[in-house]
Coordinates of N, CA and C and ligand atoms in Angstrom, one line a residue:
M1 N -20.6 82.7 -216.2 CA -19.1 83.2 -215.8 C -18.4 83.9 -216.7
K2 N -18.9 83.8 -218.1 CA -18.1 84.8 -218.9 C -18.4 86.2 -218.4
G3 N -19.7 86.7 -217.9 CA -19.9 88.0 -217.5 C -18.8 88.5 -216.6
G4 N -18.7 87.5 -215.4 CA -17.7 87.7 -214.5 C -16.4 88.0 -214.9
V5 N -15.8 87.3 -216.0 CA -14.5 87.6 -216.3 C -14.4 89.0 -217.0
M6 N -15.6 89.1 -217.9 CA -15.5 90.6 -218.5 C -15.6 91.6 -217.4
A7 N -16.5 91.6 -216.5 CA -16.5 92.7 -215.5 C -15.2 92.8 -214.5
E8 N -14.4 91.7 -214.4 CA -13.1 91.8 -213.8 C -12.1 92.6 -214.8
K9 N -12.2 92.2 -215.9 CA -11.2 93.0 -216.9 C -11.7 94.5 -217.0
I10 N -13.0 94.8 -217.0 CA -13.3 96.2 -216.9 C -12.9 96.9 -215.6
D11 N -12.9 96.1 -214.4 CA -12.4 96.7 -213.2 C -10.8 96.9 -213.2
L12 N -10.4 95.9 -213.8 CA -9.0 96.0 -213.8 C -8.5 97.1 -214.6
G13 N -9.1 97.6 -215.8 CA -8.7 98.6 -216.7 C -9.1 99.9 -216.0
K14 N -10.1 99.9 -215.1 CA -10.6 101.2 -214.3 C -9.4 101.5 -213.3
K15 N -9.0 100.5 -212.8 CA -7.9 100.6 -211.6 C -6.6 101.2 -212.1
V16 N -6.3 100.6 -213.4 CA -5.1 101.0 -214.0 C -5.2 102.6 -214.2
L17 N -6.5 103.1 -214.9 CA -6.6 104.5 -215.2 C -6.9 105.2 -213.9
S18 N -7.2 104.7 -213.0 CA -7.4 105.7 -211.8 C -5.9 105.8 -211.2
E19 N -5.0 105.0 -211.1 CA -3.8 104.9 -210.7 C -3.1 105.8 -211.6
N20 N -3.2 105.8 -212.6 CA -2.6 106.8 -213.7 C -3.2 108.2 -213.4
D21 N -4.2 108.3 -213.1 CA -5.0 109.7 -212.8 C -4.3 110.4 -211.7
R22 N -4.1 109.6 -210.6 CA -3.5 109.9 -209.4 C -2.2 110.3 -209.7
L23 N -1.2 109.4 -210.3 CA 0.1 109.8 -210.7 C 0.3 111.2 -211.5
A24 N -0.9 111.1 -212.5 CA -0.7 112.5 -213.4 C -1.0 113.7 -212.6
G25 N -1.9 113.5 -211.5 CA -2.3 114.5 -210.6 C -0.8 115.3 -209.8
E26 N -0.3 114.1 -209.6 CA 1.0 114.4 -208.8 C 2.0 115.3 -209.5
I27 N 2.0 114.9 -210.7 CA 3.0 115.5 -211.9 C 2.4 116.9 -212.0
R28 N 1.2 117.1 -212.2 CA 0.6 118.4 -212.7 C 0.9 119.2 -211.3
E29 N 0.8 118.9 -210.2 CA 0.8 119.7 -208.9 C 2.4 120.2 -208.9
K30 N 3.2 119.1 -209.2 CA 4.7 119.7 -209.1 C 4.8 120.6 -210.2
L31 N 4.6 120.3 -211.5 CA 4.8 121.5 -212.4 C 4.2 122.9 -212.0
S32 N 2.9 122.6 -211.7 CA 2.2 124.0 -211.4 C 3.0 124.6 -210.3
A33 N 3.5 123.9 -209.4 CA 4.3 124.8 -208.1 C 5.4 125.5 -208.8
H34 N 6.1 125.0 -209.8 CA 7.0 125.6 -210.3 C 6.9 126.6 -211.6
R35 N 5.5 126.5 -211.7 CA 4.8 127.4 -212.9 C 5.4 127.0 -214.3
I36 N 5.5 125.9 -214.5 CA 6.0 125.1 -215.7 C 4.7 124.7 -216.5
A37 N 4.7 125.4 -217.7 CA 3.7 124.9 -218.9 C 3.9 123.4 -219.3
A38 N 3.2 122.8 -219.6 CA 3.3 121.3 -220.1 C 2.4 120.9 -221.1
L39 N 2.8 120.3 -222.5 CA 2.1 120.0 -223.4 C 2.6 118.6 -223.8
N40 N 1.6 117.9 -224.0 CA 1.4 116.5 -224.3 C 1.1 116.3 -226.1
F41 N 2.2 116.1 -226.8 CA 2.1 116.0 -228.3 C 1.6 114.7 -228.8
V42 N 0.6 114.5 -229.3 CA 0.0 113.2 -229.9 C -0.4 113.3 -231.5
S43 N -0.2 112.3 -231.9 CA -0.7 112.1 -233.5 C -0.4 110.6 -233.9
S44 N -0.5 110.4 -235.2 CA -0.5 109.3 -235.9 C 1.0 109.2 -236.4
P45 N 2.0 108.1 -236.2 CA 3.3 107.9 -236.8 C 3.3 109.0 -238.0
G46 N 4.6 109.9 -238.2 CA 4.7 110.4 -239.4 C 4.0 111.9 -239.4
S47 N 3.1 112.4 -238.7 CA 2.6 113.8 -238.6 C 3.5 114.9 -238.4
G48 N 4.7 114.6 -237.8 CA 5.6 115.5 -237.7 C 5.8 116.2 -236.2
K49 N 5.7 115.5 -235.5 CA 5.7 115.9 -233.8 C 7.3 116.2 -233.8
T50 N 8.0 115.3 -234.1 CA 9.5 115.7 -233.9 C 10.2 117.0 -234.8
S51 N 9.4 116.9 -235.9 CA 9.9 118.2 -236.8 C 9.4 119.3 -236.3
L52 N 8.2 119.4 -235.5 CA 7.7 120.5 -234.9 C 8.7 121.0 -233.8
L53 N 8.8 120.0 -233.0 CA 9.6 120.2 -232.0 C 11.2 120.7 -232.4
E54 N 11.7 120.1 -233.4 CA 12.9 120.6 -233.8 C 13.0 122.0 -234.3
R55 N 11.7 122.5 -235.0 CA 11.7 123.9 -235.5 C 11.3 124.7 -234.2
T56 N 10.8 124.4 -233.2 CA 10.3 125.3 -232.1 C 11.7 125.3 -231.3
L57 N 12.3 124.1 -231.0 CA 13.8 124.5 -230.1 C 14.6 125.6 -231.0
A58 N 14.7 125.4 -232.4 CA 15.7 126.1 -233.0 C 15.3 127.6 -232.9
A59 N 14.0 127.9 -233.0 CA 13.5 129.2 -232.8 C 13.6 129.8 -231.4
L60 N 13.1 128.8 -230.3 CA 13.1 129.5 -229.1 C 13.9 129.2 -228.0
K61 N 15.2 128.5 -228.5 CA 16.1 127.8 -227.2 C 16.8 129.1 -226.6
D62 N 16.9 129.9 -227.2 CA 17.4 131.4 -226.4 C 16.5 132.1 -225.6
E63 N 15.3 131.9 -225.7 CA 14.3 132.7 -225.4 C 13.5 132.0 -224.1
L64 N 13.3 130.8 -224.3 CA 12.6 129.8 -223.4 C 13.3 128.4 -222.9
R65 N 13.4 128.0 -221.8 CA 14.0 127.0 -221.1 C 13.0 125.8 -221.4
I66 N 13.2 125.0 -222.6 CA 12.4 124.0 -222.9 C 12.9 122.6 -222.7
G67 N 12.1 121.8 -222.0 CA 12.6 120.5 -221.5 C 11.7 119.6 -222.3
L68 N 12.2 118.5 -222.9 CA 11.6 117.5 -223.6 C 11.8 116.0 -223.1
I69 N 10.7 115.4 -223.1 CA 10.5 113.8 -223.0 C 10.2 113.3 -224.2
A70 N 11.0 112.6 -224.9 CA 10.7 111.9 -226.3 C 10.5 110.7 -226.1
G71 N 9.1 110.4 -226.3 CA 8.4 108.9 -226.1 C 8.8 108.4 -227.4
D72 N 9.3 107.0 -227.5 CA 9.4 106.0 -228.6 C 9.1 104.9 -228.2
V73 N 8.9 104.0 -229.2 CA 8.3 102.4 -228.9 C 10.1 101.5 -228.7
Q74 N 10.7 101.9 -229.6 CA 11.9 101.3 -229.6 C 13.2 101.7 -229.6
T75 N 13.3 103.1 -230.2 CA 14.7 103.7 -230.3 C 14.8 105.0 -229.6
E76 N 16.0 105.7 -229.6 CA 16.1 106.9 -229.1 C 16.4 107.8 -230.4
N77 N 16.1 107.7 -231.6 CA 16.3 108.5 -232.7 C 15.7 109.9 -232.5
D78 N 14.5 110.0 -231.8 CA 13.8 111.4 -231.8 C 14.4 112.1 -230.9
A79 N 14.9 111.4 -229.6 CA 15.6 112.2 -228.8 C 17.0 112.9 -229.4
N80 N 17.6 112.0 -230.1 CA 18.8 112.5 -230.6 C 18.7 113.7 -231.6
R81 N 17.7 113.7 -232.3 CA 17.3 114.7 -233.2 C 17.0 115.9 -232.3
L82 N 16.4 115.8 -231.3 CA 15.9 117.0 -230.6 C 17.3 117.6 -229.8
I83 N 18.3 116.6 -229.4 CA 19.5 117.3 -229.1 C 20.3 117.9 -229.8
K84 N 20.4 117.3 -231.2 CA 20.8 118.0 -232.3 C 20.4 119.5 -232.6
A85 N 19.1 119.6 -232.5 CA 18.3 120.8 -232.8 C 18.5 121.9 -231.7
G86 N 19.4 121.4 -230.6 CA 19.5 122.5 -229.5 C 18.9 122.2 -228.4
G87 N 18.2 121.2 -228.3 CA 17.6 120.8 -226.8 C 18.7 120.2 -225.9
R88 N 18.5 121.2 -224.8 CA 19.5 121.1 -223.6 C 19.1 120.0 -222.6
M89 N 17.7 120.0 -222.5 CA 17.1 119.2 -221.5 C 16.3 118.2 -222.2
V90 N 16.7 117.2 -222.7 CA 16.1 116.0 -223.4 C 16.3 114.8 -222.7
R91 N 15.1 114.0 -222.7 CA 15.2 112.8 -222.0 C 14.3 111.9 -222.9
P92 N 15.0 110.6 -223.5 CA 14.2 109.6 -224.2 C 13.5 109.1 -223.1
L93 N 12.6 108.4 -223.7 CA 11.5 107.5 -222.8 C 11.1 106.5 -223.6
V94 N 12.0 105.3 -223.8 CA 11.7 104.3 -224.6 C 10.7 103.3 -223.7
T95 N 9.6 103.1 -224.4 CA 8.5 102.4 -223.8 C 8.6 100.8 -223.9
G96 N 9.8 100.2 -224.8 CA 9.9 99.0 -224.8 C 8.5 98.0 -225.6
G97 N 7.7 98.6 -226.3 CA 6.6 98.1 -227.0 C 5.2 98.6 -226.7
S98 N 5.4 99.1 -225.6 CA 3.7 100.0 -225.2 C 3.7 101.0 -226.3
C99 N 2.4 100.9 -226.7 CA 2.1 102.1 -227.9 C 1.6 103.3 -227.2
H100 N 1.8 103.5 -226.0 CA 1.4 104.9 -225.4 C 2.2 105.3 -224.2
L101 N 2.5 106.5 -223.8 CA 3.1 106.6 -222.6 C 2.1 106.8 -221.6
D102 N 2.4 106.6 -220.1 CA 1.7 107.0 -218.8 C 2.4 107.5 -217.9
A103 N 1.7 107.9 -216.9 CA 2.1 108.7 -216.0 C 3.0 108.1 -215.2
R104 N 3.2 106.8 -215.0 CA 4.2 106.2 -214.2 C 5.8 106.3 -214.9
M105 N 5.4 106.3 -216.4 CA 6.8 106.4 -217.1 C 7.3 107.9 -217.0
V106 N 6.3 108.9 -217.1 CA 6.8 110.2 -217.0 C 7.4 110.5 -215.7
S107 N 6.7 110.0 -214.6 CA 7.3 110.3 -213.2 C 8.5 109.5 -212.9
R108 N 8.9 108.7 -213.7 CA 10.3 108.1 -213.7 C 11.4 108.8 -214.1
V109 N 11.0 109.5 -215.3 CA 12.1 110.3 -215.9 C 12.0 111.7 -215.4
L110 N 11.0 112.3 -214.8 CA 10.9 113.8 -214.5 C 12.0 114.0 -213.5
P111 N 12.3 113.2 -212.3 CA 13.5 113.7 -211.5 C 14.6 113.8 -212.0
E112 N 15.0 113.2 -213.2 CA 16.4 113.3 -214.0 C 16.3 114.6 -214.6
M113 N 15.2 115.3 -214.7 CA 15.4 116.7 -215.3 C 15.4 117.8 -214.0
D114 N 16.2 118.8 -214.4 CA 16.3 119.8 -213.3 C 15.2 120.8 -213.6
I115 N 13.9 120.5 -213.1 CA 12.7 121.3 -213.5 C 12.7 122.7 -213.0
E116 N 13.4 122.9 -212.0 CA 13.4 124.3 -211.5 C 14.0 125.3 -212.8
Q117 N 14.6 124.6 -213.7 CA 15.5 125.2 -214.7 C 14.4 125.5 -216.1
L118 N 13.1 124.8 -215.9 CA 12.2 125.0 -217.0 C 11.3 125.9 -217.1
D119 N 10.8 126.5 -218.2 CA 9.6 127.1 -218.4 C 8.7 126.4 -219.1
L120 N 9.0 125.5 -219.8 CA 8.2 124.9 -220.7 C 8.4 123.1 -220.6
L121 N 7.4 122.3 -220.5 CA 7.9 120.9 -220.5 C 7.0 120.3 -221.5
I122 N 7.5 119.9 -222.8 CA 6.8 119.2 -224.0 C 7.1 117.7 -224.0
I123 N 6.2 117.0 -223.9 CA 6.2 115.4 -223.9 C 5.7 115.1 -225.3
E124 N 6.6 114.3 -226.0 CA 6.5 113.7 -227.3 C 5.9 112.5 -227.0
N125 N 4.3 112.3 -227.3 CA 3.7 110.7 -227.1 C 4.3 109.6 -228.3
V126 N 4.1 108.7 -227.9 CA 4.1 107.5 -228.8 C 3.1 108.0 -230.3
G127 N 3.5 107.7 -231.4 CA 2.7 108.0 -232.5 C 1.7 107.0 -232.7
N128 N 0.4 107.3 -232.2 CA -0.8 106.4 -231.9 C -1.9 107.4 -231.7
L129 N -2.9 107.5 -232.4 CA -4.1 108.3 -231.9 C -5.3 107.6 -231.3
V130 N -5.0 106.3 -230.7 CA -6.1 105.8 -230.0 C -5.8 105.7 -228.5
C131 N -4.9 104.9 -227.9 CA -4.9 105.0 -226.5 C -4.1 106.2 -225.7
P132 N -3.1 106.9 -226.4 CA -2.7 107.9 -225.7 C -3.6 109.0 -225.3
S133 N -4.8 108.9 -225.9 CA -5.9 109.9 -225.4 C -6.4 109.4 -224.1
S134 N -6.5 108.0 -223.4 CA -6.8 108.0 -222.1 C -6.0 107.9 -221.2
Y135 N -4.7 108.3 -221.5 CA -3.7 108.5 -220.2 C -3.2 109.8 -220.1
D136 N -3.8 110.5 -219.3 CA -3.2 111.9 -218.5 C -1.7 111.6 -217.9
L137 N -1.0 112.7 -218.6 CA 0.2 112.5 -218.4 C 0.9 113.9 -217.2
G138 N -0.3 114.6 -216.8 CA 0.0 115.8 -215.9 C 0.3 117.1 -216.8
E139 N -0.1 116.7 -217.9 CA 0.2 117.9 -219.2 C -1.2 119.2 -218.8
D140 N -0.8 120.5 -219.3 CA -1.9 121.2 -219.2 C -3.0 121.1 -220.5
M141 N -2.4 120.7 -221.5 CA -3.1 120.5 -222.7 C -2.4 119.5 -223.6
K142 N -3.3 118.9 -224.4 CA -2.8 117.8 -225.5 C -2.8 118.6 -226.8
V143 N -1.8 118.6 -227.4 CA -1.7 119.2 -228.9 C -1.5 118.0 -229.8
V144 N -2.7 117.9 -230.5 CA -2.9 116.8 -231.6 C -2.5 117.4 -233.1
L145 N -1.4 116.6 -233.5 CA -1.0 117.1 -235.0 C -1.8 116.1 -235.9
I146 N -2.0 116.6 -236.9 CA -2.6 115.9 -238.2 C -1.8 116.5 -239.3
S147 N -1.4 115.8 -240.4 CA -0.5 116.3 -241.6 C -1.6 116.2 -242.9
T148 N -1.1 117.1 -244.0 CA -2.3 117.1 -245.0 C -1.8 116.0 -245.8
T149 N -1.1 114.9 -245.4 CA -0.8 113.6 -246.2 C -1.6 112.4 -245.6
E150 N -2.4 113.0 -244.7 CA -3.3 112.0 -243.9 C -4.7 112.2 -244.4
G151 N -5.9 111.4 -244.0 CA -7.1 111.5 -244.6 C -7.6 112.8 -243.6
D152 N -8.6 113.6 -244.4 CA -9.3 114.6 -243.7 C -10.4 114.3 -242.6
D153 N -10.5 112.7 -242.9 CA -11.8 112.1 -241.8 C -11.1 111.8 -240.4
K154 N -9.7 112.1 -240.3 CA -9.1 111.4 -239.1 C -9.8 111.8 -237.6
P155 N -10.1 112.9 -237.6 CA -10.9 113.5 -236.3 C -12.2 112.8 -236.2
L156 N -12.7 112.3 -237.2 CA -14.0 111.5 -236.9 C -13.8 110.0 -236.6
K157 N -12.4 109.4 -237.2 CA -12.2 108.2 -236.9 C -11.7 108.1 -235.7
Y158 N -10.9 109.1 -235.0 CA -10.4 109.3 -233.6 C -11.0 110.1 -232.8
P159 N -12.3 110.3 -232.6 CA -13.0 111.3 -232.0 C -12.4 111.6 -230.4
G160 N -12.0 110.3 -229.9 CA -11.6 110.5 -228.6 C -10.4 111.6 -228.1
M161 N -9.4 111.3 -229.1 CA -8.2 112.4 -229.1 C -8.4 113.7 -229.5
F162 N -9.3 114.0 -230.4 CA -9.5 115.4 -230.9 C -10.5 115.8 -229.7
R163 N -11.2 115.1 -229.1 CA -12.1 115.8 -228.2 C -11.3 116.0 -226.7
R164 N -10.2 115.3 -226.5 CA -9.3 115.4 -225.4 C -8.2 116.5 -225.6
S165 N -8.1 116.8 -226.9 CA -6.9 117.9 -227.1 C -7.5 119.3 -227.2
S166 N -6.4 120.3 -226.8 CA -7.0 121.6 -226.9 C -6.6 122.2 -228.0
I167 N -5.6 121.9 -228.7 CA -4.8 122.4 -229.9 C -4.8 121.3 -231.0
M168 N -5.0 121.9 -232.3 CA -4.9 120.9 -233.3 C -3.8 121.7 -234.2
V169 N -2.7 120.9 -234.6 CA -1.8 121.7 -235.5 C -2.0 120.7 -236.8
I170 N -2.2 121.5 -238.0 CA -2.4 120.9 -239.2 C -0.9 121.1 -239.9
N171 N -0.1 120.2 -240.0 CA 1.1 120.3 -240.7 C 1.2 120.0 -242.0
K172 N 2.4 120.4 -242.8 CA 2.8 119.9 -244.2 C 1.8 120.7 -245.1
I173 N 1.3 121.8 -244.7 CA 0.5 122.6 -245.6 C 1.2 123.0 -247.0
D174 N 2.5 123.1 -247.2 CA 3.2 122.9 -248.3 C 2.8 121.9 -249.4
L175 N 2.0 120.8 -248.9 CA 1.8 119.8 -249.7 C 0.4 119.8 -250.0
L176 N -0.3 120.8 -249.5 CA -1.8 121.0 -250.1 C -2.0 120.8 -251.5
G177 N -3.0 120.4 -251.9 CA -3.2 120.3 -253.5 C -2.5 119.1 -254.1
T178 N -1.7 118.3 -253.4 CA -1.1 117.2 -254.0 C -1.9 115.9 -253.6
S179 N -2.8 116.2 -253.0 CA -3.9 114.9 -252.5 C -5.2 115.5 -252.3
D180 N -6.2 114.6 -251.9 CA -7.6 114.8 -251.9 C -7.9 115.7 -250.3
F181 N -6.9 115.8 -249.6 CA -7.1 116.5 -248.4 C -7.6 117.9 -248.5
D182 N -8.9 118.0 -247.8 CA -9.6 119.3 -247.8 C -9.5 119.9 -246.6
M183 N -8.8 121.1 -246.5 CA -8.5 121.9 -245.2 C -9.8 122.3 -244.5
A184 N -10.8 122.8 -245.4 CA -12.1 123.4 -244.8 C -12.7 122.0 -244.1
Q185 N -12.5 120.9 -244.7 CA -13.2 119.6 -244.3 C -12.5 119.2 -242.8
V186 N -11.2 119.1 -243.0 CA -10.6 118.8 -241.7 C -10.9 119.8 -240.6
K187 N -11.0 120.9 -240.7 CA -11.4 121.7 -239.9 C -12.9 121.5 -239.2
A188 N -13.8 121.5 -240.2 CA -15.2 121.0 -239.9 C -15.2 119.9 -239.2
N189 N -14.5 118.7 -239.4 CA -14.7 117.5 -238.9 C -14.1 117.6 -237.4
A190 N -13.0 118.5 -237.2 CA -12.4 118.5 -236.0 C -13.4 119.3 -234.9
L191 N -13.9 120.4 -235.6 CA -14.6 121.4 -234.7 C -16.1 120.6 -234.5
S192 N -16.5 119.7 -235.2 CA -17.7 118.8 -235.1 C -17.4 118.0 -233.6
I193 N -16.2 117.5 -233.5 CA -15.9 116.7 -232.4 C -15.6 117.6 -231.0
N194 N -15.1 118.9 -231.3 CA -14.7 119.6 -230.2 C -14.5 121.1 -230.7
A195 N -15.6 121.8 -230.4 CA -15.6 123.1 -231.0 C -14.7 124.1 -230.3
N196 N -14.0 123.7 -229.4 CA -13.0 124.7 -228.6 C -11.6 124.5 -229.0
L197 N -11.4 123.7 -230.0 CA -10.0 123.3 -230.5 C -9.6 124.7 -231.1
K198 N -8.4 125.0 -230.9 CA -7.7 126.1 -231.4 C -6.8 125.6 -232.4
I199 N -6.7 126.0 -233.6 CA -6.1 125.3 -234.9 C -4.9 126.4 -235.4
F200 N -3.8 125.5 -235.6 CA -2.6 126.2 -236.1 C -2.6 125.6 -237.8
E201 N -2.2 126.2 -238.6 CA -1.9 125.7 -240.0 C -0.3 125.9 -240.3
L202 N 0.4 124.9 -240.6 CA 1.9 125.4 -240.8 C 2.7 124.2 -241.5
S203 N 3.7 124.5 -242.0 CA 4.6 123.5 -242.6 C 6.3 123.5 -241.9
C204 N 6.5 122.3 -241.6 CA 7.8 122.3 -240.6 C 8.7 122.6 -241.7
R205 N 8.5 122.2 -242.9 CA 9.5 122.1 -243.9 C 9.8 123.6 -244.5
T206 N 8.9 124.3 -245.0 CA 8.9 125.8 -245.3 C 8.9 126.6 -244.2
G207 N 8.4 126.4 -243.1 CA 8.4 127.5 -242.1 C 7.1 128.2 -242.0
E208 N 6.3 128.2 -243.2 CA 5.2 128.9 -243.2 C 4.2 128.6 -242.1
G209 N 3.6 129.6 -241.7 CA 2.7 129.5 -240.2 C 3.4 129.4 -239.1
L210 N 4.6 129.1 -239.0 CA 5.3 128.8 -237.6 C 5.3 130.0 -236.7
D211 N 5.1 131.0 -237.1 CA 5.4 132.4 -236.1 C 4.1 132.3 -235.2
A212 N 3.2 132.1 -235.8 CA 1.7 132.1 -235.1 C 1.6 131.1 -233.8
W213 N 2.4 130.0 -234.3 CA 2.5 128.8 -233.2 C 3.7 129.3 -232.2
L214 N 4.8 129.8 -232.6 CA 5.7 130.3 -231.5 C 5.2 131.4 -230.6
D215 N 4.2 132.2 -231.5 CA 3.9 133.2 -230.4 C 3.0 132.7 -229.6
W216 N 2.0 131.8 -229.9 CA 1.1 131.3 -228.9 C 1.8 130.6 -227.8
L217 N 3.0 129.9 -228.2 CA 3.7 129.2 -227.2 C 4.2 130.1 -226.1
K218 N 4.9 131.2 -226.6 CA 5.6 132.3 -225.7 C 4.4 132.9 -224.7
Q219 N 3.3 132.9 -225.5 CA 1.9 133.6 -224.6 C 1.7 132.7 -223.4
L220 N 1.5 131.1 -223.7 CA 1.2 130.4 -222.8 C 2.3 130.4 -221.7
V221 N 3.4 130.5 -222.0 CA 4.5 130.2 -221.0 C 4.3 131.7 -220.2
G222 N 4.1 132.7 -220.8 CA 4.0 133.8 -220.0 C 3.0 133.6 -219.0
E223 N 1.5 133.4 -219.5 CA 0.4 133.2 -218.7 C 0.6 132.2 -217.6
K224 N 1.4 131.3 -217.8 CA 1.6 130.2 -216.7 C 2.5 130.8 -215.5
R225 N 3.6 131.7 -216.0 CA 4.4 132.2 -215.0 C 3.6 133.4 -214.1
G226 N 2.3 133.8 -214.9 CA 1.5 134.7 -213.8 C 1.9 136.2 -214.4
E227 N 2.3 136.2 -215.7 CA 2.8 137.4 -216.2 C 1.7 138.5 -216.8
Ligands
MG1 MG1 8.8 111.3 -233.5
ZN2 ZN1 -1.3 102.0 -226.0

C-alpha cells in the first residue's frame, strides 16, 4: 500500500504543476497580446534582487513603464523599497509562508495592475533557489542572481534553477577578492549546466557593470514591441 500512497502523492504534485502551467499559459498570452516583456527574478535570499530592481527603476523609470510584483514570504518591505525607488506600479505579493510564487498568485494581482500602461513586468520571486524553478509564472525568461558572497558552486548545487534560467546576473563584484569566490569558476559551473546562459557581472552598490544590463533590458523591451 505504501507504493499506492506514494503514487497518489506524485499524481497530486503533477496535477498542481499542470494546473500551474495552464494558468501561466494564460498569463503569458495576456502579456504577449499587449507586447509586454516579463521577467521572473530568482535567487537565494540576500543576492540583491531588490537592489538590482531599485537600480533599474532609478535608471529607467522615465524611459520604460515598469510594473513590479514583489514577492515576499511575510512582509511588504521590498515593495516599499521599490516604491521609494520610483516604482509607480508596484504590487506586493505576500505568500503567507509559501517559499515560492505560483501562477495563481500572479493571476490574482495582475488585474490590479493597468497592464495596458506597461512595457515591462518584473516579478521578484521569493528568495529560494529550489522550488521557484518548478513554477512557471508566465514570464518570458527567468533571471537568476548570484552574488560573490555566495559559494561559486551554487549552479552545481541548484542545477534546476540555472537550467531553467536564461540570464545569470553576478552581483556584488565590488567585493571580489574578499572571499574564495572564483569568477571564472562560477561561470564555468553555470555554463556546464546551461551553455546558453547570458551572463552579466555588476555591482548594485558601485554601479559598475549596470549599463550593459540596462542596455540589454531596453533591447528586450524593444524586441517584444516588435521594433
Ligand atoms: Mg528582495
Ligand atoms: Zn516553495
